[in-house]
């Protein structure tokens, strides 16, 4: 996974004065450079209101209320609202799949038996090349088998059915979005998927069912084409590039989104986490999560490094970020209720779960 942070300065005001510091030639020049820097900093500080007062009148506000109700009102008023959803492991925990970083229940807290140098090593390419066994042992528990999509997954599908979903970006490798029936063109699996696999030596492709048979049988899958390479599910490990589809679509989508909904992620893994800064400054952002995440310290914001989410404040762009804290399913259900979609969501879940129970999977 690419740990580089792609800076996005699109949202910055192009007319804003920038510090211009040239090589020193004399004390006088030095002084004027300092003066210029001083003026720049003073201007920046004036732009940030530390008092907590709203600098705009109500008519200029993006959200009338910084709450779930404010978001609901915004969606109802914007009939062609283009919504991007971003998700992490928290949207699948109610399906029985652990997340990574939750204290005690998270996967990274349960890996002692694998004797790893550090928890993330299980998803590091260098480590995998030397010792693939821990990953394949863990993969047996993570295999998308018998897990059913959650209310949250079906809410995302409902957004698509209502014509409001621009794209769903997920970090999850559990394929539950596919099983929930989200069409593949609406889905970006940023960290890859278990759905397909590849020989690390000759790149021969393999299907989930082929890999599943080996992995569940405790066998490390070896390529049947070259008889040498290990077949690795197409999950993006640390040290690997994210899929090209991620880069291409993120560039295209985020600038046109009208609403961003982030669910069940700690927003710590880059470059996925930085996507939140790629929407326009007028785009509201709703976080549905157990805890507040994605905030940046004032210095990073001030220096324009990263903006992050700014909750409970009308300071930045008149206020546009809302945190709804709690369970993802409950948050999505409440959002659906408030949007008047309660029956639609219930009917969808019932229909899909019945079809899964009868063995008619609807993944693509
Ligand atoms: P994390 O485990 O880092 O974060 C999950 C977040 O969801 C935390 O903030 C939890 O508090 C929250 N959460 C858990 N269950 C929830 C629930 N039912 N309702 C609401 N919130 C809940 O998972 P990710 O952010 O997805 O990489 O982790 C990102 C990446 O780190 C993963 O894609 C993975 C890992 O290394 C790979 O698999 C390659």
mmCIF file of C-alpha atoms and ligand atoms in Angstrom:
data_model
loop_
_atom_site.group_PDB
_atom_site.id
_atom_site.type_symbol
_atom_site.label_atom_id
_atom_site.label_comp_id
_atom_site.label_asym_id
_atom_site.label_seq_id
_atom_site.Cartn_x
_atom_site.Cartn_y
_atom_site.Cartn_z
ATOM 1 C CA UNK A 1 0.000 0.000 0.000
ATOM 2 C CA UNK A 2 1.312 3.421 -0.907
ATOM 3 C CA UNK A 3 2.123 5.218 2.310
ATOM 4 C CA UNK A 4 2.902 8.461 0.482
ATOM 5 C CA UNK A 5 0.447 11.222 1.121
ATOM 6 C CA UNK A 6 -0.776 12.854 -2.050
ATOM 7 C CA UNK A 7 -1.123 16.547 -1.248
ATOM 8 C CA UNK A 8 -4.218 18.179 -2.617
ATOM 9 C CA UNK A 9 -4.089 21.934 -2.832
ATOM 10 C CA UNK A 10 -7.085 22.294 -5.156
ATOM 11 C CA UNK A 11 -9.219 23.719 -2.380
ATOM 12 C CA UNK A 12 -6.793 26.477 -1.543
ATOM 13 C CA UNK A 13 -7.595 30.005 -2.567
ATOM 14 C CA UNK A 14 -5.331 30.762 -5.576
ATOM 15 C CA UNK A 15 -5.338 34.503 -4.710
ATOM 16 C CA UNK A 16 -4.001 33.871 -1.250
ATOM 17 C CA UNK A 17 -0.601 35.420 -0.672
ATOM 18 C CA UNK A 18 2.167 32.828 -0.406
ATOM 19 C CA UNK A 19 5.426 33.300 1.465
ATOM 20 C CA UNK A 20 8.160 33.903 -1.016
ATOM 21 C CA UNK A 21 11.561 33.437 0.507
ATOM 22 C CA UNK A 22 14.549 33.942 -1.784
ATOM 23 C CA UNK A 23 18.232 33.330 -0.953
ATOM 24 C CA UNK A 24 19.593 35.993 1.421
ATOM 25 C CA UNK A 25 21.911 38.621 -0.046
ATOM 26 C CA UNK A 26 21.986 41.382 2.564
ATOM 27 C CA UNK A 27 20.616 42.214 5.963
ATOM 28 C CA UNK A 28 18.078 44.614 4.443
ATOM 29 C CA UNK A 29 16.743 41.919 2.134
ATOM 30 C CA UNK A 30 16.713 39.540 5.043
ATOM 31 C CA UNK A 31 14.613 42.006 6.963
ATOM 32 C CA UNK A 32 12.108 42.509 4.133
ATOM 33 C CA UNK A 33 11.796 38.743 3.680
ATOM 34 C CA UNK A 34 11.021 38.447 7.371
ATOM 35 C CA UNK A 35 8.522 41.245 7.055
ATOM 36 C CA UNK A 36 6.848 39.521 4.129
ATOM 37 C CA UNK A 37 6.702 36.234 6.023
ATOM 38 C CA UNK A 38 5.280 38.109 9.019
ATOM 39 C CA UNK A 39 2.570 39.648 6.839
ATOM 40 C CA UNK A 40 1.759 36.242 5.373
ATOM 41 C CA UNK A 41 1.442 34.621 8.799
ATOM 42 C CA UNK A 42 -0.664 37.532 10.088
ATOM 43 C CA UNK A 43 -2.978 37.136 7.101
ATOM 44 C CA UNK A 44 -3.244 33.381 7.659
ATOM 45 C CA UNK A 45 -4.000 33.878 11.338
ATOM 46 C CA UNK A 46 -6.720 36.380 10.500
ATOM 47 C CA UNK A 47 -8.302 33.764 8.226
ATOM 48 C CA UNK A 48 -8.560 31.339 11.116
ATOM 49 C CA UNK A 49 -11.054 32.387 13.697
ATOM 50 C CA UNK A 50 -10.056 30.900 17.039
ATOM 51 C CA UNK A 51 -13.016 32.401 18.874
ATOM 52 C CA UNK A 52 -15.488 29.742 17.778
ATOM 53 C CA UNK A 53 -17.849 32.352 16.314
ATOM 54 C CA UNK A 54 -19.563 31.729 13.027
ATOM 55 C CA UNK A 55 -18.296 34.197 10.460
ATOM 56 C CA UNK A 56 -21.205 33.718 8.047
ATOM 57 C CA UNK A 57 -24.862 34.520 8.219
ATOM 58 C CA UNK A 58 -27.371 31.701 8.071
ATOM 59 C CA UNK A 59 -28.197 32.058 4.377
ATOM 60 C CA UNK A 60 -24.565 31.283 3.481
ATOM 61 C CA UNK A 61 -24.390 28.106 5.507
ATOM 62 C CA UNK A 62 -24.012 24.769 3.740
ATOM 63 C CA UNK A 63 -25.895 22.933 6.486
ATOM 64 C CA UNK A 64 -28.567 24.703 8.472
ATOM 65 C CA UNK A 65 -27.911 22.351 11.365
ATOM 66 C CA UNK A 66 -24.647 20.548 12.113
ATOM 67 C CA UNK A 67 -26.427 17.280 12.850
ATOM 68 C CA UNK A 68 -27.910 14.215 11.168
ATOM 69 C CA UNK A 69 -31.105 16.241 10.681
ATOM 70 C CA UNK A 70 -29.066 18.901 8.894
ATOM 71 C CA UNK A 71 -27.677 16.240 6.532
ATOM 72 C CA UNK A 72 -31.157 14.790 5.929
ATOM 73 C CA UNK A 73 -32.510 18.227 5.066
ATOM 74 C CA UNK A 74 -29.540 18.797 2.728
ATOM 75 C CA UNK A 75 -30.177 15.493 0.882
ATOM 76 C CA UNK A 76 -33.895 16.209 0.580
ATOM 77 C CA UNK A 77 -33.226 19.680 -0.824
ATOM 78 C CA UNK A 78 -30.614 18.432 -3.324
ATOM 79 C CA UNK A 79 -32.646 16.017 -5.414
ATOM 80 C CA UNK A 80 -29.671 15.147 -7.627
ATOM 81 C CA UNK A 81 -27.268 14.915 -4.709
ATOM 82 C CA UNK A 82 -24.121 13.007 -5.737
ATOM 83 C CA UNK A 83 -23.062 10.998 -2.711
ATOM 84 C CA UNK A 84 -19.723 9.261 -2.173
ATOM 85 C CA UNK A 85 -19.535 6.690 0.597
ATOM 86 C CA UNK A 86 -16.210 5.658 2.143
ATOM 87 C CA UNK A 87 -15.994 2.595 4.359
ATOM 88 C CA UNK A 88 -13.719 0.582 6.573
ATOM 89 C CA UNK A 89 -13.840 -2.584 8.613
ATOM 90 C CA UNK A 90 -16.393 -1.131 11.069
ATOM 91 C CA UNK A 91 -19.219 -1.643 8.569
ATOM 92 C CA UNK A 92 -18.652 -5.409 8.654
ATOM 93 C CA UNK A 93 -18.170 -6.058 12.376
ATOM 94 C CA UNK A 94 -21.887 -6.747 12.893
ATOM 95 C CA UNK A 95 -21.575 -9.440 10.195
ATOM 96 C CA UNK A 96 -19.045 -11.185 12.462
ATOM 97 C CA UNK A 97 -15.810 -9.981 10.828
ATOM 98 C CA UNK A 98 -13.449 -8.245 13.269
ATOM 99 C CA UNK A 99 -12.020 -4.829 12.471
ATOM 100 C CA UNK A 100 -8.294 -4.170 12.799
ATOM 101 C CA UNK A 101 -7.668 -1.584 15.488
ATOM 102 C CA UNK A 102 -10.522 -1.714 18.010
ATOM 103 C CA UNK A 103 -9.060 -2.385 21.459
ATOM 104 C CA UNK A 104 -9.234 -6.099 22.374
ATOM 105 C CA UNK A 105 -11.667 -7.135 19.573
ATOM 106 C CA UNK A 106 -9.544 -5.809 16.656
ATOM 107 C CA UNK A 107 -7.544 -8.243 14.533
ATOM 108 C CA UNK A 108 -4.210 -6.562 15.283
ATOM 109 C CA UNK A 109 -4.665 -7.356 18.983
ATOM 110 C CA UNK A 110 -5.143 -11.067 18.366
ATOM 111 C CA UNK A 111 -2.114 -12.029 16.355
ATOM 112 C CA UNK A 112 0.281 -13.169 19.114
ATOM 113 C CA UNK A 113 0.090 -16.796 17.982
ATOM 114 C CA UNK A 114 1.641 -15.859 14.627
ATOM 115 C CA UNK A 115 4.849 -14.568 16.208
ATOM 116 C CA UNK A 116 4.989 -11.538 13.951
ATOM 117 C CA UNK A 117 7.606 -8.771 14.253
ATOM 118 C CA UNK A 118 4.613 -6.377 14.445
ATOM 119 C CA UNK A 119 0.869 -6.855 13.717
ATOM 120 C CA UNK A 120 0.802 -5.177 10.288
ATOM 121 C CA UNK A 121 3.555 -7.559 9.094
ATOM 122 C CA UNK A 122 0.813 -10.049 8.252
ATOM 123 C CA UNK A 123 -0.170 -7.682 5.392
ATOM 124 C CA UNK A 124 3.370 -6.729 4.363
ATOM 125 C CA UNK A 125 4.671 -8.035 1.061
ATOM 126 C CA UNK A 126 8.292 -8.487 2.201
ATOM 127 C CA UNK A 127 7.209 -10.553 5.173
ATOM 128 C CA UNK A 128 4.729 -12.580 3.084
ATOM 129 C CA UNK A 129 7.434 -13.497 0.530
ATOM 130 C CA UNK A 130 9.560 -14.933 3.326
ATOM 131 C CA UNK A 131 6.776 -16.453 5.386
ATOM 132 C CA UNK A 132 3.299 -16.740 3.780
ATOM 133 C CA UNK A 133 1.935 -19.167 6.362
ATOM 134 C CA UNK A 134 0.608 -16.670 8.940
ATOM 135 C CA UNK A 135 -1.374 -14.840 6.270
ATOM 136 C CA UNK A 136 -2.976 -18.021 4.928
ATOM 137 C CA UNK A 137 -3.828 -19.234 8.430
ATOM 138 C CA UNK A 138 -5.526 -15.914 9.122
ATOM 139 C CA UNK A 139 -7.145 -15.972 5.673
ATOM 140 C CA UNK A 140 -9.117 -19.052 6.723
ATOM 141 C CA UNK A 141 -10.965 -16.881 9.267
ATOM 142 C CA UNK A 142 -11.297 -13.940 6.919
ATOM 143 C CA UNK A 143 -12.516 -15.921 3.888
ATOM 144 C CA UNK A 144 -15.768 -14.464 2.651
ATOM 145 C CA UNK A 145 -17.817 -17.493 3.531
ATOM 146 C CA UNK A 146 -21.175 -17.460 5.220
ATOM 147 C CA UNK A 147 -21.006 -13.781 6.175
ATOM 148 C CA UNK A 148 -24.061 -11.708 5.353
ATOM 149 C CA UNK A 149 -23.951 -8.026 4.445
ATOM 150 C CA UNK A 150 -25.133 -5.666 7.162
ATOM 151 C CA UNK A 151 -27.809 -2.962 7.284
ATOM 152 C CA UNK A 152 -25.033 -0.515 6.459
ATOM 153 C CA UNK A 153 -24.100 -2.415 3.262
ATOM 154 C CA UNK A 154 -27.736 -2.464 2.159
ATOM 155 C CA UNK A 155 -28.105 1.234 2.945
ATOM 156 C CA UNK A 156 -25.262 1.907 0.491
ATOM 157 C CA UNK A 157 -27.055 -0.218 -2.090
ATOM 158 C CA UNK A 158 -30.247 1.730 -1.423
ATOM 159 C CA UNK A 159 -28.400 4.990 -2.123
ATOM 160 C CA UNK A 160 -27.517 3.467 -5.502
ATOM 161 C CA UNK A 161 -31.106 2.337 -6.144
ATOM 162 C CA UNK A 162 -32.302 5.864 -5.334
ATOM 163 C CA UNK A 163 -29.878 7.211 -7.965
ATOM 164 C CA UNK A 164 -27.825 9.121 -5.386
ATOM 165 C CA UNK A 165 -24.636 7.064 -5.193
ATOM 166 C CA UNK A 166 -21.748 8.469 -7.187
ATOM 167 C CA UNK A 167 -19.336 5.799 -5.913
ATOM 168 C CA UNK A 168 -18.573 3.613 -2.917
ATOM 169 C CA UNK A 169 -14.916 3.495 -1.841
ATOM 170 C CA UNK A 170 -14.099 0.641 0.494
ATOM 171 C CA UNK A 171 -10.975 -0.522 2.289
ATOM 172 C CA UNK A 172 -12.608 -3.852 3.003
ATOM 173 C CA UNK A 173 -11.520 -7.090 1.421
ATOM 174 C CA UNK A 174 -14.497 -9.125 2.571
ATOM 175 C CA UNK A 175 -16.494 -8.660 -0.690
ATOM 176 C CA UNK A 176 -19.672 -7.892 1.300
ATOM 177 C CA UNK A 177 -20.478 -4.909 -0.930
ATOM 178 C CA UNK A 178 -20.577 -7.255 -3.932
ATOM 179 C CA UNK A 179 -22.682 -9.759 -2.005
ATOM 180 C CA UNK A 180 -25.050 -6.915 -1.074
ATOM 181 C CA UNK A 181 -25.577 -6.416 -4.798
ATOM 182 C CA UNK A 182 -23.713 -3.173 -5.382
ATOM 183 C CA UNK A 183 -22.768 -3.139 -9.080
ATOM 184 C CA UNK A 184 -19.021 -3.305 -9.724
ATOM 185 C CA UNK A 185 -18.959 0.009 -11.612
ATOM 186 C CA UNK A 186 -20.158 1.763 -8.429
ATOM 187 C CA UNK A 187 -17.518 0.074 -6.304
ATOM 188 C CA UNK A 188 -13.858 0.893 -5.722
ATOM 189 C CA UNK A 189 -12.081 -1.732 -3.664
ATOM 190 C CA UNK A 190 -9.124 0.413 -2.669
ATOM 191 C CA UNK A 191 -7.284 -2.346 -0.794
ATOM 192 C CA UNK A 192 -8.146 -5.022 -3.314
ATOM 193 C CA UNK A 193 -10.295 -8.066 -2.760
ATOM 194 C CA UNK A 194 -10.397 -11.764 -1.952
ATOM 195 C CA UNK A 195 -12.600 -12.189 -5.018
ATOM 196 C CA UNK A 196 -9.662 -12.963 -7.320
ATOM 197 C CA UNK A 197 -6.012 -14.003 -6.944
ATOM 198 C CA UNK A 198 -2.773 -14.125 -8.896
ATOM 199 C CA UNK A 199 0.455 -16.104 -9.029
ATOM 200 C CA UNK A 200 3.221 -13.867 -7.684
ATOM 201 C CA UNK A 201 5.670 -15.310 -10.213
ATOM 202 C CA UNK A 202 3.846 -15.682 -13.563
ATOM 203 C CA UNK A 203 0.743 -13.554 -12.724
ATOM 204 C CA UNK A 204 -1.663 -16.362 -13.761
ATOM 205 C CA UNK A 205 -5.165 -15.444 -12.476
ATOM 206 C CA UNK A 206 -7.178 -17.591 -10.068
ATOM 207 C CA UNK A 207 -10.755 -17.500 -8.828
ATOM 208 C CA UNK A 208 -12.010 -17.208 -5.257
ATOM 209 C CA UNK A 209 -13.426 -20.742 -5.319
ATOM 210 C CA UNK A 210 -10.059 -22.206 -6.417
ATOM 211 C CA UNK A 211 -8.196 -20.327 -3.666
ATOM 212 C CA UNK A 212 -10.879 -21.083 -1.106
ATOM 213 C CA UNK A 213 -10.531 -24.831 -1.580
ATOM 214 C CA UNK A 214 -6.774 -24.687 -0.920
ATOM 215 C CA UNK A 215 -6.851 -22.158 1.910
ATOM 216 C CA UNK A 216 -9.703 -23.868 3.788
ATOM 217 C CA UNK A 217 -7.862 -27.162 3.402
ATOM 218 C CA UNK A 218 -4.790 -25.647 5.102
ATOM 219 C CA UNK A 219 -2.739 -25.697 1.879
ATOM 220 C CA UNK A 220 -0.665 -22.728 0.709
ATOM 221 C CA UNK A 221 -1.984 -22.193 -2.841
ATOM 222 C CA UNK A 222 0.747 -22.824 -5.435
ATOM 223 C CA UNK A 223 0.416 -21.869 -9.098
ATOM 224 C CA UNK A 224 -0.623 -24.713 -11.414
ATOM 225 C CA UNK A 225 0.711 -22.863 -14.473
ATOM 226 C CA UNK A 226 4.357 -22.268 -13.557
ATOM 227 C CA UNK A 227 4.406 -24.688 -10.596
ATOM 228 C CA UNK A 228 6.573 -22.229 -8.692
ATOM 229 C CA UNK A 229 4.800 -19.087 -7.502
ATOM 230 C CA UNK A 230 2.459 -18.688 -4.566
ATOM 231 C CA UNK A 231 -1.051 -17.570 -5.439
ATOM 232 C CA UNK A 232 -1.923 -14.511 -3.396
ATOM 233 C CA UNK A 233 -5.456 -13.108 -3.199
ATOM 234 C CA UNK A 234 -5.629 -9.700 -4.878
ATOM 235 C CA UNK A 235 -5.487 -7.892 -1.547
ATOM 236 C CA UNK A 236 -3.259 -4.825 -1.543
ATOM 237 C CA UNK A 237 -0.515 -5.402 0.972
ATOM 238 C CA UNK A 238 1.546 -2.651 2.568
ATOM 239 C CA UNK A 239 4.279 -1.984 0.024
ATOM 240 C CA UNK A 240 2.009 -2.501 -3.008
ATOM 241 C CA UNK A 241 0.452 0.100 -5.277
ATOM 242 C CA UNK A 242 -3.270 0.684 -4.976
ATOM 243 C CA UNK A 243 -5.327 -0.375 -8.012
ATOM 244 C CA UNK A 244 -5.199 2.025 -10.964
ATOM 245 C CA UNK A 245 -8.988 2.224 -10.788
ATOM 246 C CA UNK A 246 -8.642 3.864 -7.368
ATOM 247 C CA UNK A 247 -6.320 6.589 -8.673
ATOM 248 C CA UNK A 248 -8.333 7.288 -11.823
ATOM 249 C CA UNK A 249 -11.779 7.371 -10.236
ATOM 250 C CA UNK A 250 -10.715 9.269 -7.103
ATOM 251 C CA UNK A 251 -9.382 12.077 -9.315
ATOM 252 C CA UNK A 252 -12.651 12.187 -11.202
ATOM 253 C CA UNK A 253 -15.218 11.602 -8.432
ATOM 254 C CA UNK A 254 -14.258 13.597 -5.375
ATOM 255 C CA UNK A 255 -14.319 17.015 -7.042
ATOM 256 C CA UNK A 256 -17.921 16.481 -8.082
ATOM 257 C CA UNK A 257 -19.350 14.993 -4.897
ATOM 258 C CA UNK A 258 -22.147 16.872 -3.118
ATOM 259 C CA UNK A 259 -21.978 14.780 0.047
ATOM 260 C CA UNK A 260 -19.396 12.460 1.578
ATOM 261 C CA UNK A 261 -20.430 9.771 4.057
ATOM 262 C CA UNK A 262 -17.594 8.019 5.926
ATOM 263 C CA UNK A 263 -18.415 4.875 7.871
ATOM 264 C CA UNK A 264 -16.586 2.406 10.115
ATOM 265 C CA UNK A 265 -12.994 3.466 9.554
ATOM 266 C CA UNK A 266 -10.229 4.757 11.792
ATOM 267 C CA UNK A 267 -8.988 6.787 8.767
ATOM 268 C CA UNK A 268 -5.359 6.062 9.561
ATOM 269 C CA UNK A 269 -4.204 4.246 6.442
ATOM 270 C CA UNK A 270 -2.988 6.376 3.538
ATOM 271 C CA UNK A 271 -3.720 7.284 0.838
ATOM 272 C CA UNK A 272 -7.327 6.247 1.535
ATOM 273 C CA UNK A 273 -7.646 8.478 4.608
ATOM 274 C CA UNK A 274 -6.683 11.611 2.658
ATOM 275 C CA UNK A 275 -9.592 11.169 0.253
ATOM 276 C CA UNK A 276 -11.747 13.100 2.720
ATOM 277 C CA UNK A 277 -9.811 16.252 1.808
ATOM 278 C CA UNK A 278 -10.411 15.864 -1.906
ATOM 279 C CA UNK A 279 -14.043 16.967 -1.956
ATOM 280 C CA UNK A 280 -14.890 20.631 -2.523
ATOM 281 C CA UNK A 281 -14.961 22.904 0.512
ATOM 282 C CA UNK A 282 -18.728 23.235 0.036
ATOM 283 C CA UNK A 283 -19.281 19.475 0.318
ATOM 284 C CA UNK A 284 -20.701 18.348 3.686
ATOM 285 C CA UNK A 285 -19.056 15.328 5.288
ATOM 286 C CA UNK A 286 -20.890 12.929 7.586
ATOM 287 C CA UNK A 287 -19.003 10.473 9.780
ATOM 288 C CA UNK A 288 -20.920 7.472 11.118
ATOM 289 C CA UNK A 289 -18.575 5.688 13.482
ATOM 290 C CA UNK A 290 -18.093 4.492 17.052
ATOM 291 C CA UNK A 291 -15.573 7.261 17.638
ATOM 292 C CA UNK A 292 -14.503 10.557 16.137
ATOM 293 C CA UNK A 293 -11.704 10.091 13.603
ATOM 294 C CA UNK A 294 -10.047 11.991 10.772
ATOM 295 C CA UNK A 295 -9.336 15.240 12.619
ATOM 296 C CA UNK A 296 -6.059 17.057 12.057
ATOM 297 C CA UNK A 297 -4.181 19.294 14.443
ATOM 298 C CA UNK A 298 -4.376 23.037 13.883
ATOM 299 C CA UNK A 299 -0.782 23.269 12.676
ATOM 300 C CA UNK A 300 -1.341 20.756 9.829
ATOM 301 C CA UNK A 301 -4.464 22.666 8.835
ATOM 302 C CA UNK A 302 -2.753 26.011 9.129
ATOM 303 C CA UNK A 303 0.199 24.886 7.006
ATOM 304 C CA UNK A 304 -2.198 23.447 4.429
ATOM 305 C CA UNK A 305 -0.718 19.961 4.855
ATOM 306 C CA UNK A 306 -4.013 18.281 5.587
ATOM 307 C CA UNK A 307 -7.393 19.685 6.531
ATOM 308 C CA UNK A 308 -9.161 16.683 8.038
ATOM 309 C CA UNK A 309 -12.639 16.748 9.536
ATOM 310 C CA UNK A 310 -13.661 19.678 11.720
ATOM 311 C CA UNK A 311 -16.650 18.785 13.879
ATOM 312 C CA UNK A 312 -18.992 20.968 15.917
ATOM 313 C CA UNK A 313 -17.596 24.159 14.474
ATOM 314 C CA UNK A 314 -18.899 26.830 12.183
ATOM 315 C CA UNK A 315 -15.363 28.221 11.769
ATOM 316 C CA UNK A 316 -14.252 26.376 8.664
ATOM 317 C CA UNK A 317 -16.321 27.046 5.549
ATOM 318 C CA UNK A 318 -19.303 27.881 7.751
ATOM 319 C CA UNK A 319 -19.383 24.335 9.161
ATOM 320 C CA UNK A 320 -19.947 21.232 7.077
ATOM 321 C CA UNK A 321 -18.737 18.226 9.092
ATOM 322 C CA UNK A 322 -21.069 16.123 11.212
ATOM 323 C CA UNK A 323 -20.179 13.185 13.452
ATOM 324 C CA UNK A 324 -22.889 10.707 14.341
ATOM 325 C CA UNK A 325 -21.337 8.484 16.971
ATOM 326 C CA UNK A 326 -22.540 4.921 17.394
ATOM 327 C CA UNK A 327 -23.049 1.706 15.513
ATOM 328 C CA UNK A 328 -22.907 1.948 11.689
ATOM 329 C CA UNK A 329 -26.069 -0.113 11.237
ATOM 330 C CA UNK A 330 -27.992 2.031 13.715
ATOM 331 C CA UNK A 331 -26.723 5.222 12.076
ATOM 332 C CA UNK A 332 -27.697 4.051 8.594
ATOM 333 C CA UNK A 333 -31.086 2.832 9.802
ATOM 334 C CA UNK A 334 -31.747 6.212 11.434
ATOM 335 C CA UNK A 335 -30.668 8.038 8.295
ATOM 336 C CA UNK A 336 -32.961 5.833 6.195
ATOM 337 C CA UNK A 337 -35.857 6.438 8.617
ATOM 338 C CA UNK A 338 -35.377 10.193 8.520
ATOM 339 C CA UNK A 339 -35.207 10.128 4.722
ATOM 340 C CA UNK A 340 -38.484 8.199 4.633
ATOM 341 C CA UNK A 341 -36.847 5.021 3.339
ATOM 342 C CA UNK A 342 -37.514 2.721 6.302
ATOM 343 C CA UNK A 343 -39.773 0.318 4.364
ATOM 344 C CA UNK A 344 -37.479 0.285 1.323
ATOM 345 C CA UNK A 345 -34.474 -0.658 3.456
ATOM 346 C CA UNK A 346 -36.363 -3.309 5.387
ATOM 347 C CA UNK A 347 -37.765 -4.881 2.214
ATOM 348 C CA UNK A 348 -34.335 -4.890 0.572
ATOM 349 C CA UNK A 349 -32.642 -6.575 3.546
ATOM 350 C CA UNK A 350 -35.388 -9.169 3.867
ATOM 351 C CA UNK A 351 -35.358 -10.008 0.161
ATOM 352 C CA UNK A 352 -31.564 -10.238 -0.045
ATOM 353 C CA UNK A 353 -31.131 -12.262 3.137
ATOM 354 C CA UNK A 354 -33.798 -14.714 2.003
ATOM 355 C CA UNK A 355 -32.019 -15.100 -1.298
ATOM 356 C CA UNK A 356 -28.675 -15.654 0.462
ATOM 357 C CA UNK A 357 -30.254 -18.211 2.803
ATOM 358 C CA UNK A 358 -31.606 -20.104 -0.170
ATOM 359 C CA UNK A 359 -28.155 -20.142 -1.760
ATOM 360 C CA UNK A 360 -28.862 -17.614 -4.546
ATOM 361 C CA UNK A 361 -25.982 -15.240 -3.982
ATOM 362 C CA UNK A 362 -26.248 -11.925 -5.752
ATOM 363 C CA UNK A 363 -22.551 -10.984 -5.775
ATOM 364 C CA UNK A 364 -21.033 -10.011 -9.100
HETATM 365 P P1 LIG B 1 -9.864 -0.047 11.715
HETATM 366 O O1 LIG B 1 -9.949 -1.279 12.547
HETATM 367 O O2 LIG B 1 -8.587 0.686 11.732
HETATM 368 O O3 LIG B 1 -11.016 0.975 12.159
HETATM 369 C C1 LIG B 1 -12.349 0.581 12.318
HETATM 370 C C2 LIG B 1 -13.160 1.763 12.856
HETATM 371 O O4 LIG B 1 -14.514 1.411 12.879
HETATM 372 C C3 LIG B 1 -12.772 2.173 14.277
HETATM 373 O O5 LIG B 1 -12.806 3.580 14.388
HETATM 374 C C4 LIG B 1 -13.889 1.533 15.126
HETATM 375 O O6 LIG B 1 -14.164 2.254 16.305
HETATM 376 C C5 LIG B 1 -15.061 1.613 14.180
HETATM 377 N N1 LIG B 1 -16.079 0.568 14.355
HETATM 378 C C6 LIG B 1 -15.906 -0.772 14.540
HETATM 379 N N2 LIG B 1 -17.092 -1.407 14.565
HETATM 380 C C7 LIG B 1 -18.042 -0.449 14.382
HETATM 381 C C8 LIG B 1 -19.473 -0.474 14.317
HETATM 382 N N3 LIG B 1 -20.181 -1.604 14.388
HETATM 383 N N4 LIG B 1 -20.115 0.706 14.148
HETATM 384 C C9 LIG B 1 -19.421 1.876 14.064
HETATM 385 N N5 LIG B 1 -18.091 1.949 14.103
HETATM 386 C C10 LIG B 1 -17.394 0.805 14.271
HETATM 387 O O7 LIG B 1 -10.297 -0.460 10.229
HETATM 388 P P2 LIG B 1 -10.016 0.321 8.871
HETATM 389 O O8 LIG B 1 -10.110 1.783 9.056
HETATM 390 O O9 LIG B 1 -10.865 -0.310 7.841
HETATM 391 O O10 LIG B 1 -5.661 -3.098 5.433
HETATM 392 O O11 LIG B 1 -8.488 -0.062 8.589
HETATM 393 C C11 LIG B 1 -7.862 0.352 7.412
HETATM 394 C C12 LIG B 1 -6.909 -0.690 6.875
HETATM 395 O O12 LIG B 1 -6.011 -1.076 7.892
HETATM 396 C C13 LIG B 1 -7.574 -1.966 6.445
HETATM 397 O O13 LIG B 1 -8.058 -1.906 5.122
HETATM 398 C C14 LIG B 1 -6.490 -3.011 6.596
HETATM 399 C C15 LIG B 1 -5.721 -2.483 7.778
HETATM 400 O O14 LIG B 1 -4.335 -2.643 7.689
HETATM 401 C C16 LIG B 1 -5.703 -4.261 4.707
HETATM 402 O O15 LIG B 1 -6.520 -5.115 4.866
HETATM 403 C C17 LIG B 1 -4.683 -4.424 3.662
#
